[in-house]
Structure formats: structure tokens, C-alpha cells
CSV table of C-alpha atoms and ligand atoms in Angstrom, one decimal:
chain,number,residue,atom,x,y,z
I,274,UNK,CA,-12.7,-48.7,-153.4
I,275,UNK,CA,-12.8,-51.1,-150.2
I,276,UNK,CA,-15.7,-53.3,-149.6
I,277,UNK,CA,-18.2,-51.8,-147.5
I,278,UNK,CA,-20.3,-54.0,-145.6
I,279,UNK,CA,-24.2,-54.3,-147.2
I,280,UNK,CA,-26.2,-53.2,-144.1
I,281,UNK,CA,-24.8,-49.6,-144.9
I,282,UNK,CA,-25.8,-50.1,-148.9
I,283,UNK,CA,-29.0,-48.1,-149.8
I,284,UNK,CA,-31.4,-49.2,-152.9
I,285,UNK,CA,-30.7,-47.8,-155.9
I,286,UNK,CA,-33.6,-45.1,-155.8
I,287,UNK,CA,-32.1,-43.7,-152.3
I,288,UNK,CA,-28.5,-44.1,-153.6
I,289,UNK,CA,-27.5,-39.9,-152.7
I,290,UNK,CA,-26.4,-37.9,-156.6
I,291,UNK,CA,-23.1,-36.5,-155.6
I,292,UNK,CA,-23.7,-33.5,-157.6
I,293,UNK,CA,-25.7,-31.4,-155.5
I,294,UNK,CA,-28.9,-29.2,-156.2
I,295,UNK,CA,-28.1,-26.2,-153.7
I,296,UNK,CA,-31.3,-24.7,-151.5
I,297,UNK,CA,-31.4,-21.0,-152.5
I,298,UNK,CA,-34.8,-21.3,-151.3
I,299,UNK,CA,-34.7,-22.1,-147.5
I,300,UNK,CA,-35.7,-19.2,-146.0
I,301,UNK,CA,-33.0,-17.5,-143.4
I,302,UNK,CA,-35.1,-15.9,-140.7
I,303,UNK,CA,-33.1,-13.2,-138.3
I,304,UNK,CA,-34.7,-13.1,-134.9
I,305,UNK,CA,-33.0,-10.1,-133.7
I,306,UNK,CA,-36.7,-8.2,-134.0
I,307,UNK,CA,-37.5,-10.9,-131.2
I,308,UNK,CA,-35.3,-9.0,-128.3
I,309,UNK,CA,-37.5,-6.0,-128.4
I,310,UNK,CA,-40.8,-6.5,-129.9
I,311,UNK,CA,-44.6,-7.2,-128.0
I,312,UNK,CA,-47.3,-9.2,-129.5
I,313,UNK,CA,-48.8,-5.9,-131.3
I,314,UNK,CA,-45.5,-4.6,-132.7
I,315,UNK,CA,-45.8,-4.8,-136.6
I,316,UNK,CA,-42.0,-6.2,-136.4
I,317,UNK,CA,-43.2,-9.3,-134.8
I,318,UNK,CA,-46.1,-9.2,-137.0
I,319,UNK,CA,-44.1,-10.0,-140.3
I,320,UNK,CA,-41.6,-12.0,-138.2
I,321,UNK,CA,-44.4,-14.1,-137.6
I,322,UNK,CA,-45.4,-14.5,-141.2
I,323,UNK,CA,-41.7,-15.3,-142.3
I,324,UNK,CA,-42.0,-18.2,-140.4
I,325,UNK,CA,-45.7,-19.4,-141.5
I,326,UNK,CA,-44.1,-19.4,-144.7
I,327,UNK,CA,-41.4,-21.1,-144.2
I,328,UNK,CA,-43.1,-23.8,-142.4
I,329,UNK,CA,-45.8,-24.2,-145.2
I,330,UNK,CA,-43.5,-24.1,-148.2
I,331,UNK,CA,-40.6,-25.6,-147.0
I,332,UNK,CA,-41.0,-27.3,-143.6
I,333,UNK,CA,-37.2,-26.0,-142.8
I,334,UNK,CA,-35.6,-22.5,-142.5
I,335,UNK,CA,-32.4,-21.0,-140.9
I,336,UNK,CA,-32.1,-18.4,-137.9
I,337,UNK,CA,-29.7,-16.1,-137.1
I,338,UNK,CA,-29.5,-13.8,-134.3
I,339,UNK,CA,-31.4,-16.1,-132.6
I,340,UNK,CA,-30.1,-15.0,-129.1
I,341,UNK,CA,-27.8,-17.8,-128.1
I,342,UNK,CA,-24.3,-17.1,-127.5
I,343,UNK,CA,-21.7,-18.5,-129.8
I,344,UNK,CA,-19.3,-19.5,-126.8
I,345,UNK,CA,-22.0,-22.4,-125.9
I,346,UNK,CA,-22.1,-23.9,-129.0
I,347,UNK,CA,-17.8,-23.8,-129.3
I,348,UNK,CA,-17.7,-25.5,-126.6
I,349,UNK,CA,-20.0,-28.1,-127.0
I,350,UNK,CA,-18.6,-28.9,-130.6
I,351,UNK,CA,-14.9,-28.9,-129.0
I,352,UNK,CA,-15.9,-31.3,-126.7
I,353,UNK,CA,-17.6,-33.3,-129.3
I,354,UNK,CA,-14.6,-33.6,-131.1
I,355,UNK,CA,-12.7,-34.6,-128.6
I,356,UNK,CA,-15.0,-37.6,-127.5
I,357,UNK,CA,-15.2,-39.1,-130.9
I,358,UNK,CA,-12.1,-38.9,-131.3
I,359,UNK,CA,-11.2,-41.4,-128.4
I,360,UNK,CA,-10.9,-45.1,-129.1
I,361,UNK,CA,-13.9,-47.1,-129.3
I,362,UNK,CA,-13.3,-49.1,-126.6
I,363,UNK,CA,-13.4,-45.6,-124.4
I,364,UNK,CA,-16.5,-44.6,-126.4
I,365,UNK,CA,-18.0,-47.9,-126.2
I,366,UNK,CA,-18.1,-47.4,-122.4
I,367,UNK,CA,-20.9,-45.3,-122.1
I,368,UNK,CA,-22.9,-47.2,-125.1
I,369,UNK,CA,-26.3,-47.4,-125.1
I,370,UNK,CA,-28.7,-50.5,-124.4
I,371,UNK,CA,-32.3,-51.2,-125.6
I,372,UNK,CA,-33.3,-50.5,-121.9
I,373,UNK,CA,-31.7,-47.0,-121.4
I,374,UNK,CA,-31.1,-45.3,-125.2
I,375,UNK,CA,-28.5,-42.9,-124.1
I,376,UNK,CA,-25.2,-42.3,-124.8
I,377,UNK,CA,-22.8,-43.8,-127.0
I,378,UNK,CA,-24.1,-45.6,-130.6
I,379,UNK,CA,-23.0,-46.9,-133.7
I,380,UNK,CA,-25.3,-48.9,-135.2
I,381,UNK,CA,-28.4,-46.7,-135.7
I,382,UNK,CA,-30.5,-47.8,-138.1
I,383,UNK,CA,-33.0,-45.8,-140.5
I,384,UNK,CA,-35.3,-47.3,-142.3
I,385,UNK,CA,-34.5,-50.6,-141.5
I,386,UNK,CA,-30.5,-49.6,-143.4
I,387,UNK,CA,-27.8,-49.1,-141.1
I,388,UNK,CA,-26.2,-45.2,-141.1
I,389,UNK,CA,-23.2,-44.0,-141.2
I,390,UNK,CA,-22.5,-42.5,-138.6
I,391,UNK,CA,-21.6,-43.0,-134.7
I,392,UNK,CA,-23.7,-40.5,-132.0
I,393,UNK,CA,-24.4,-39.7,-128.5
I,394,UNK,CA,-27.2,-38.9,-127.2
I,395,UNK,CA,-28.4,-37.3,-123.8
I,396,UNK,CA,-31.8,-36.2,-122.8
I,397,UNK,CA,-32.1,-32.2,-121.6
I,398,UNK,CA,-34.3,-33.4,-118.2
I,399,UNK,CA,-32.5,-36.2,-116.4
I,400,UNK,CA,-33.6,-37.9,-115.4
I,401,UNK,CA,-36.1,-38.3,-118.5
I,402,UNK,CA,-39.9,-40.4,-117.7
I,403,UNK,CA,-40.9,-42.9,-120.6
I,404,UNK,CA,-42.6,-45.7,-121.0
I,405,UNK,CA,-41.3,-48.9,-120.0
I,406,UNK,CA,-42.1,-50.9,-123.2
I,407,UNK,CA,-43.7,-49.8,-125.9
I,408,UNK,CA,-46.5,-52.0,-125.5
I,409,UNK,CA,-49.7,-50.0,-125.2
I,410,UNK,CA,-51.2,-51.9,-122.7
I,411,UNK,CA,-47.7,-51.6,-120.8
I,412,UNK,CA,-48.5,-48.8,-118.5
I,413,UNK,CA,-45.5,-48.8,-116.2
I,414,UNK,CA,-43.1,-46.3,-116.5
I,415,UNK,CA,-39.4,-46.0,-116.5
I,416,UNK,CA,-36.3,-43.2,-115.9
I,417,UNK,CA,-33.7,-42.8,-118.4
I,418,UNK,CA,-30.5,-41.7,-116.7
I,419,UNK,CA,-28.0,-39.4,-118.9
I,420,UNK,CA,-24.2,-41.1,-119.0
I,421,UNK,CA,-21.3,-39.4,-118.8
I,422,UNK,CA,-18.3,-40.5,-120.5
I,423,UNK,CA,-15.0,-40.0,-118.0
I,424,UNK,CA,-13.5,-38.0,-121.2
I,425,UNK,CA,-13.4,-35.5,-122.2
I,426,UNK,CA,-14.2,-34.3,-118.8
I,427,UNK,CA,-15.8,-30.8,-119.9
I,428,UNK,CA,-18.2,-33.0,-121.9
I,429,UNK,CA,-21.2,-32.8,-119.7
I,430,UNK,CA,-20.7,-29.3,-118.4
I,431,UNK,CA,-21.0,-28.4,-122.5
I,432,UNK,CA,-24.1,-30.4,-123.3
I,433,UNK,CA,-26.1,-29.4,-120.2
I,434,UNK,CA,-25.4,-25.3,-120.6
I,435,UNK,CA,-26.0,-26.0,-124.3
I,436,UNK,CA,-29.2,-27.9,-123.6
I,437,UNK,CA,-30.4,-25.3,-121.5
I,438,UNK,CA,-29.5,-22.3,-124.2
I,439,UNK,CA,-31.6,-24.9,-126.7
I,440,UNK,CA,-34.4,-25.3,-124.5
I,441,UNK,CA,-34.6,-21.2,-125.0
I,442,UNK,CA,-34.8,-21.0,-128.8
I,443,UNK,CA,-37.1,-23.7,-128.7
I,444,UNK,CA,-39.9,-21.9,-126.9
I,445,UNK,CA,-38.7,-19.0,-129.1
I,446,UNK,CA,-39.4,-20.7,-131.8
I,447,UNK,CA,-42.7,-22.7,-130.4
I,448,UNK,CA,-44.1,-19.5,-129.5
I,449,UNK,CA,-44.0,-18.1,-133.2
I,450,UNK,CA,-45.2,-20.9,-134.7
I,451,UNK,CA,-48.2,-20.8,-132.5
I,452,UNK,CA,-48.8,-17.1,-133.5
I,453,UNK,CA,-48.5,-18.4,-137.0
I,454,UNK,CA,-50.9,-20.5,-137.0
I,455,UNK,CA,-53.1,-17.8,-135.3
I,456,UNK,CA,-52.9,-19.3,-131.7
I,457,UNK,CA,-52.3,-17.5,-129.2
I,458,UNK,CA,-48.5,-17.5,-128.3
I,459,UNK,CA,-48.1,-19.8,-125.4
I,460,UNK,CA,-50.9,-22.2,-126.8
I,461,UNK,CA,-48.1,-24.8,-127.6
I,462,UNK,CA,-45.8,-24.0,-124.4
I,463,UNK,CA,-48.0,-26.2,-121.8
I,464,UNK,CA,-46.8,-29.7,-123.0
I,465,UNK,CA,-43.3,-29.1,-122.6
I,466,UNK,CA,-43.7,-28.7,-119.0
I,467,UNK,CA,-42.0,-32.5,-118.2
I,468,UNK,CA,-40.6,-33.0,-121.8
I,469,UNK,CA,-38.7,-36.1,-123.6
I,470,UNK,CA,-36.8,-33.6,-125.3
I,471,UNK,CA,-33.4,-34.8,-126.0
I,472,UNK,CA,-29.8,-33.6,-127.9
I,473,UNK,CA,-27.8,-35.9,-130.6
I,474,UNK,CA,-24.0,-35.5,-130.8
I,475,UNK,CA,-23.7,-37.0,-134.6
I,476,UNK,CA,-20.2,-37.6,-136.6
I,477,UNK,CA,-20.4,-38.7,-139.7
I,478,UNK,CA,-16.8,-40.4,-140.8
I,479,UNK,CA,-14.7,-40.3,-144.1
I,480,UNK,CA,-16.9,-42.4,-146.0
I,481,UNK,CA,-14.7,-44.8,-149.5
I,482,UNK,CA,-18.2,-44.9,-150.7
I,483,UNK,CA,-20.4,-41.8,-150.3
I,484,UNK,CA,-22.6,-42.4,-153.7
I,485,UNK,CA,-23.6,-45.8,-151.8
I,486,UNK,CA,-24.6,-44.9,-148.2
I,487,UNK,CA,-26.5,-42.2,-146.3
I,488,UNK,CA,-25.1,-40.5,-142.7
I,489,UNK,CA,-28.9,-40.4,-142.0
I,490,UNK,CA,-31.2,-42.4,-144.2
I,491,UNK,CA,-34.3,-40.3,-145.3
I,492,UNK,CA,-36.5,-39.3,-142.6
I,493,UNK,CA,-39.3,-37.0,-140.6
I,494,UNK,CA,-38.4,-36.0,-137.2
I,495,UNK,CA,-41.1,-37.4,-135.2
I,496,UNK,CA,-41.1,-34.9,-132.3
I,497,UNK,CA,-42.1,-31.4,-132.2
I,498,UNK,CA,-39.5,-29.6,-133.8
I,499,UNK,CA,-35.5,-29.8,-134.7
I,500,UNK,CA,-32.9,-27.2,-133.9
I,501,UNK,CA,-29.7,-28.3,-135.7
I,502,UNK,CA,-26.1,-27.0,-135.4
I,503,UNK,CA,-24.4,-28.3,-138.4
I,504,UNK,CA,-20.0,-27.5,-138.8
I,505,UNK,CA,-18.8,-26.0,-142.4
I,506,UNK,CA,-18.8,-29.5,-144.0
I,507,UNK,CA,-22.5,-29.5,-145.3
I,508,UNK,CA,-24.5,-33.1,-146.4
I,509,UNK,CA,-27.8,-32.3,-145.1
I,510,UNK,CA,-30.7,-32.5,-147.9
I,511,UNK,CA,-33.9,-31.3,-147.7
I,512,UNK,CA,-36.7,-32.8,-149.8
I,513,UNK,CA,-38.3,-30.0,-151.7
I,514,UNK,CA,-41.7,-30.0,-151.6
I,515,UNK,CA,-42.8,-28.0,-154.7
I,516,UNK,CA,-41.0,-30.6,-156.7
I,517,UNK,CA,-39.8,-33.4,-154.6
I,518,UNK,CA,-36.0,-32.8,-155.4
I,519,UNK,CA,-33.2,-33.1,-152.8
I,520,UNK,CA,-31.4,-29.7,-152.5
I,521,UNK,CA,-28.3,-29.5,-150.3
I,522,UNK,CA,-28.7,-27.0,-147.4
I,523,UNK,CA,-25.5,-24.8,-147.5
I,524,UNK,CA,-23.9,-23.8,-144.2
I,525,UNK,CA,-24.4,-20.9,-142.7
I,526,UNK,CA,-21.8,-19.8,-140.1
I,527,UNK,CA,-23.3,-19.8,-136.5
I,528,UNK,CA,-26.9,-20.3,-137.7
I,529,UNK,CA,-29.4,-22.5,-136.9
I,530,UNK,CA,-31.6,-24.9,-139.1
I,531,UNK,CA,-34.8,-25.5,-137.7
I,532,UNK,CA,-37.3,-28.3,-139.0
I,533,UNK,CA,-41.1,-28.9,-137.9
I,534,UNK,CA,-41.6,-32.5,-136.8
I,535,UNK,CA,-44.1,-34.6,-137.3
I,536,UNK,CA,-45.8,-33.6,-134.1
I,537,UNK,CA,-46.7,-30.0,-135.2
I,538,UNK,CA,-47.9,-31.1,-138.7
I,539,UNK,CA,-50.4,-33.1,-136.5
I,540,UNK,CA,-51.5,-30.5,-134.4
I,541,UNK,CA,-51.8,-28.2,-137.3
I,542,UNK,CA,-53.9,-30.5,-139.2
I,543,UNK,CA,-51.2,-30.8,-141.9
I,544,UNK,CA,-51.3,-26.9,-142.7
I,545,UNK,CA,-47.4,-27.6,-142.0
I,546,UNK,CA,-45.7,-30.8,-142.8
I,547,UNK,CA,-43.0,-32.5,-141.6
I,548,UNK,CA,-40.2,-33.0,-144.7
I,549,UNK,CA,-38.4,-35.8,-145.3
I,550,UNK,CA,-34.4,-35.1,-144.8
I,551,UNK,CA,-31.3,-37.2,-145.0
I,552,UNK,CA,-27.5,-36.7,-144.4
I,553,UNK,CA,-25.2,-36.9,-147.2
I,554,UNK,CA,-21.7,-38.3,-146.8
I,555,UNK,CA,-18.0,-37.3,-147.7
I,556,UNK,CA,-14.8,-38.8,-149.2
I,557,UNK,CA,-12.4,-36.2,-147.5
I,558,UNK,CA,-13.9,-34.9,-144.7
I,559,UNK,CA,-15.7,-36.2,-141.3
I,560,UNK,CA,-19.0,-34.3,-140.5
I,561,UNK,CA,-20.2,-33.0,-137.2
I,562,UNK,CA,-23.7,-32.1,-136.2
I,563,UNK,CA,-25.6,-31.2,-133.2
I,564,UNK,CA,-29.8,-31.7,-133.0
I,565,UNK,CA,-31.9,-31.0,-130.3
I,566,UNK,CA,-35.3,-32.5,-131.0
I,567,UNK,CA,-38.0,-30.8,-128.8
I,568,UNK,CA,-40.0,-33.5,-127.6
I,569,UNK,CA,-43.7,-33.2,-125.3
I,570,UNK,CA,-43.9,-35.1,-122.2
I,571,UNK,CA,-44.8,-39.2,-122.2
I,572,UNK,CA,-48.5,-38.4,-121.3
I,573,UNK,CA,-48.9,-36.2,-124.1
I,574,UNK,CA,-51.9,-37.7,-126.8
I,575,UNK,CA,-51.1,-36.0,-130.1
I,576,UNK,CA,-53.7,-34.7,-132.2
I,577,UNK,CA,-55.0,-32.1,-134.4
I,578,UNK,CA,-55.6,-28.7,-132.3
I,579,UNK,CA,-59.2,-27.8,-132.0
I,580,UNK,CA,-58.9,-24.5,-133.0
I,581,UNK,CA,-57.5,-25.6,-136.5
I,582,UNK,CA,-60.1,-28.2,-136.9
I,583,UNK,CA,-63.4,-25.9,-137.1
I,584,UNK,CA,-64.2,-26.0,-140.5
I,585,UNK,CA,-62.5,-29.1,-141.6
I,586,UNK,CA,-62.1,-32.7,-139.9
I,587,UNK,CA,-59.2,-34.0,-138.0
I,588,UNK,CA,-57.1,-35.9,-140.2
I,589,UNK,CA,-55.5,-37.8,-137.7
I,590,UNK,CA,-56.6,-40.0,-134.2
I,591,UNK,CA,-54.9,-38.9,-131.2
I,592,UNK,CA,-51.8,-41.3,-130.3
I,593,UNK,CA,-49.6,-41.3,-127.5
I,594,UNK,CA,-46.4,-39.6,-127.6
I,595,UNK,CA,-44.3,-41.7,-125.0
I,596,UNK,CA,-45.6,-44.9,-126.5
I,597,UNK,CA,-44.5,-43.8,-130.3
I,598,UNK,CA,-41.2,-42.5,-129.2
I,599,UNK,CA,-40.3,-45.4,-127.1
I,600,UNK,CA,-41.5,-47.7,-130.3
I,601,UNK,CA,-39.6,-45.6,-132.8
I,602,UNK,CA,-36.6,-45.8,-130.2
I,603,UNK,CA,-36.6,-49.8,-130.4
I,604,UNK,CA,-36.8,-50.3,-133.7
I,605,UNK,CA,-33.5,-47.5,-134.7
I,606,UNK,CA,-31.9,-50.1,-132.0
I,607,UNK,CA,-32.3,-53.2,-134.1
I,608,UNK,CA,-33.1,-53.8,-137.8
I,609,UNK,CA,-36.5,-55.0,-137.6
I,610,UNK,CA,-38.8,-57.0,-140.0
I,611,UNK,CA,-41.6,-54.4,-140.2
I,612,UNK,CA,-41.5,-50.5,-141.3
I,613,UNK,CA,-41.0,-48.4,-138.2
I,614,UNK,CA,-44.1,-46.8,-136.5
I,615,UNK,CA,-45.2,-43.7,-138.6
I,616,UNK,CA,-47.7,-40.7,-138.3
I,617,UNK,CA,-49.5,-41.9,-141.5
I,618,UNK,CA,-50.1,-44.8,-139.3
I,619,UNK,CA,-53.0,-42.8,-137.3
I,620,UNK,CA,-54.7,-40.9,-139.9
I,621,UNK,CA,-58.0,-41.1,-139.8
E,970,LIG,C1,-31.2,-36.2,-137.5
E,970,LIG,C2,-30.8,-35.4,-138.7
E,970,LIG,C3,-29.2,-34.0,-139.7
E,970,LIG,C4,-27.7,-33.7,-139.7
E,970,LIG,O1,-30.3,-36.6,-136.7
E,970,LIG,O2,-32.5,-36.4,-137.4
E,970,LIG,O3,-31.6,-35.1,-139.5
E,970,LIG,O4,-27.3,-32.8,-140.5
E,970,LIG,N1,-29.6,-34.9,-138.7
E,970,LIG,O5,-27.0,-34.3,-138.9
E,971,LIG,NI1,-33.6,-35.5,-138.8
């Protein structure tokens, strides 16, 4: 065993068991009724409460035949490949700074341990309006500006056809979660119009010491929802909620596995929660994954919907969505002192 340097090391409690609990359960959800069906079609009708389900009992599911054509995602994951695979002086050239978050990264930290893992990250508008600081009395605003790495030169022609087959699914996917929670189905759509939304290039490496470290320590996705591509490899666990057990989410060839974030457990007043999930690593084999996090626009104040909050209170104050993001942002840059801002933080 070589040493491995402690920032990776997780505590005992979060140390990964390397024999697996495998997730029967997650629900796979095939959208092909979603091609030809209208609001009143009894199709969509138990489409529709597939997905409630799945989003109150698990918080994750899988599509398939979810509309996006397999040649975007091969490419993309080609030309994943071949970036990581450069040296990390090449890679290093697009890295990312505290001031502009995009592009290359290898010392993301969750949790306050580091991860292992190296990404790259680009935002689906570009460019993509934030904050400046996360200061709340900060109000000035700033651009983040996608970067391009010189190879491999297909790279950004991938990602932004990709992005755009992403953006697709999400509202897909948006718009039945809003008719599961009895909304009407473009209830959600409206703040997306100038989104933060933004896609992850993650490889996870041959780990020496996979019972010690995490790819992704555990986590919520803070945005709105996740739509992740993951390769044949598997490591992504999913906290179960009926028993609070990691179980291993098997791979699924050209599926989908989508995830609410913590945004739409606050709009829906908790009747869906955001589940904790973490990345498992591997002796023998490197990991690829691809999420697109679908993220509202910097001037969006979160909070329970008022249509789901007749009969029962809000459980949570509104908060701004640029301001949480660009704080959550700073503190995955640099290991910091303090836990990292949280949705728990605003409930009332
Ligand atoms: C994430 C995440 C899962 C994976 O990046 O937020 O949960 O399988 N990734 O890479
Ligand atoms: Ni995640």
C-alpha cells in the first residue's frame, strides 16, 4: 500500500465498505410514453406518478428512452477521455481560479476532505451571470467565461451539443415533476430562463486505497436537479432513505440517473428530499462521469411554492440562489474552517 497523503483520508464513520449493498430499488423510469402523449393521456398520467414516487421514496431514479441520442453522449465521453488523459501541465492550463470556477480542477474539496478525483467544468450559458462575492450585501455582479482547453480540439464542440441535448431532458424532466407535485406543467420552467446551470467532466483515478477515500465525499446537490451519465465502472452510492444504508447504483447502459437537489425539496416544502450521495473508488479501474446540475438564474429567491404551502407552513425562508451557489463554490475551492453553507441553514 503507498502512503496516501491525509487531506484525502475520510473518518472512520465515512470510510466507504467495499462490499457493496446493490440498489434493486431505484426505480428505472422509460420516457418513451413522453414522445406521444398530452397532458390528459392516462400514459402520461402514470408516467407522472412513477416519478412522484421515485422522488419521495428514493430521491434518485434512472431513465431510459429519454429522447437524447447516444452519438452526443459518445462523443462527449471520447473527448473526455482524451483530455484527462493529457499531462497535467496541459490540463493545468485551463485550471480554474477562485474568481472564474471553470475548467480544469484537482483539488475539490467536500466536506472540508479533499476528493479523489480531477474535473472540468463548464457552464451551459456562457457567458454565465453570478454574483461577484458571496457577500450578501455584495450586490455587483460578475461573468464567468467557459475555457477551452487547445486539446483535444473536438472538446468544446462535444460539451456545448451535449449541453444543449441536457438542457432538453431537463425541462423534460422539470416539467413532470411539476405535474407530480400537482402543478401545472411549466410551473417550474420560468426560472430557468437565464440559468447557472452548468456540466462536470469528473475522472476518478486508480485509487492504492479505495477503503480510505471517497471520489465525491457525501453530499446533496444544491441546485435543482442532477442528470448524470455514469461509464460501466459503477461507485456511485445512494443513501437509502427507508434505512439509511448506502446501496451501490449499478450501471445501466445509456441511461440516465437523475437526482432532486436541494432546490426542489425547498420548493416542495420537503414532500421530496434531496439524498445524500457519494462516489466510491476503485483499485483497477479509473471512473468517468458526466453531471449536468440544472441550476435557476442568480436572482432566483428559493422558497417553498405557495401552492404546496396551503395547509401547512413554509419550512424554510427564502435565500438567494446566486449568493448560495457562489458561497458553496468558494468553500469546494479551499478547505475552510467552517461547514459549507447548507439548506438546513434557512429553515425556519
Ligand atoms: C457530483 C456527483 C456522482 C458521480 O458530482 O455531484 O454526485 O457518479 N457525482 O460522479
Ligand atoms: Ni452529487
Amino acid at each position: 500500500m503507498g502512503e496516501v497523503d491525509p487531506a484525502f483520508v475520510q473518518s472512520l464513520e465515512h470510510q466507504p465498505k467495499l462490499d457493496i449493498i446493490e440498489a434493486e430499488g431505484i426505480p428505472l423510469i422509460d420516457l418513451s410514453q413522453l414522445i406521444n402523449s398530452s397532458d390528459n393521456d392516462s400514459s402520461l398520467a402514470s408516467l407522472v406518478s412513477k416519478v412522484g414516487d421515485a422522488c419521495k421514496n428514493w430521491g434518485f431514479f434512472q431513465v431510459i428512452n429519454h429522447g437524447v441520442p447516444l452519438k452526443y453522449r459518445e462523443k462527449i465521453e471520447l473527448a473526455e477521455r482524451k483530455f484527462f488523459a493529457l499531462s497535467k501541465e496541459e490540463k493545468k492550463k485551463v485550471s480554474r481560479g477562485e474568481a472564474n470556477p471553470l475548467g480544469y480542477y484537482d483539488t475539490e474539496h467536500t466536506k472540508n476532505v479533499r476528493d479523489w478525483k480531477e474535473v472540468f467544468d463548464f457552464t451551459v450559458m456562457n457567458p454565465t451571470i453570478v454574483p461577484a462575492s458571496h457577500v450578501p450585501e455584495d450586490k455587483e455582479l460578475r461573468e464567468w467565461v467557459n475555457r477551452w482547453p487547445q486539446y483535444p480540439p473536438e472538446l468544446r464542440e462535444a460539451c456545448e451539443a451535449y449541453a444543449a441535448e441536457m438542457e432538453k431532458l431537463a425541462y423534460k424532466l422539470l416539467e413532470l415533476i411539476a405535474l407530480s407535485l400537482g402543478l401545472p406543467r411549466t410551473r417550474l420552467n420560468g426560472f430557468f430562463k437565464e440559468h447557472t446551470s452548468f456540466i462536470r467532466l469528473n475522472h476518478y483515478p486508480v485509487c492504492p486505497v479505495p477503503e480510505l477515500v471517497l471520489g465525491v465525499g457525501r453530499h446533496k446537490d444544491a441546485g435543482a436537479l442532477t442528470i448524470l451519465a455514469q461509464d460501466d465502472v459503477g461507485g456511485l452510492e445512494v443513501k437509502r432513505k427507508t434505512d439509511g444504508e448506502w446501496v451501490f447504483v449499478k450501471p445501466t447502459p445509456n441511461a440516465y440517473i437523475i437526482n432532486v437537489g436541494d432546490i426542489i425539496q425547498v420548493w416542495s416544502n420537503d414532500k421530496y428530499e434531496s439524498v445524500e450521495h457519494r462516489v466510491m473508488v476503485n483499485s483497477r479501474k479509473e471512473r468517468f462521469s458526466i453531471p449536468f446540475f440544472l441550476n435557476p438564474a442568480h436572482f432566483t429567491w428559493v422558497e417553498p411554492l405557495e401552492e404546496l404551502t396551503n395547509k401547512e407552513n413554509p419550512k424554510y425562508k427564502a435565500y438567494n440562489w446566486g449568493k448560495f451557489f457562489v458561497t458553496r463554490k468558494l468553500s469546494n475551492f479551499k478547505k475552510l474552517d467552517v461547514e459549507n453553507i447548507q439548506i438546513y441553514h434557512f429553515r425556519i
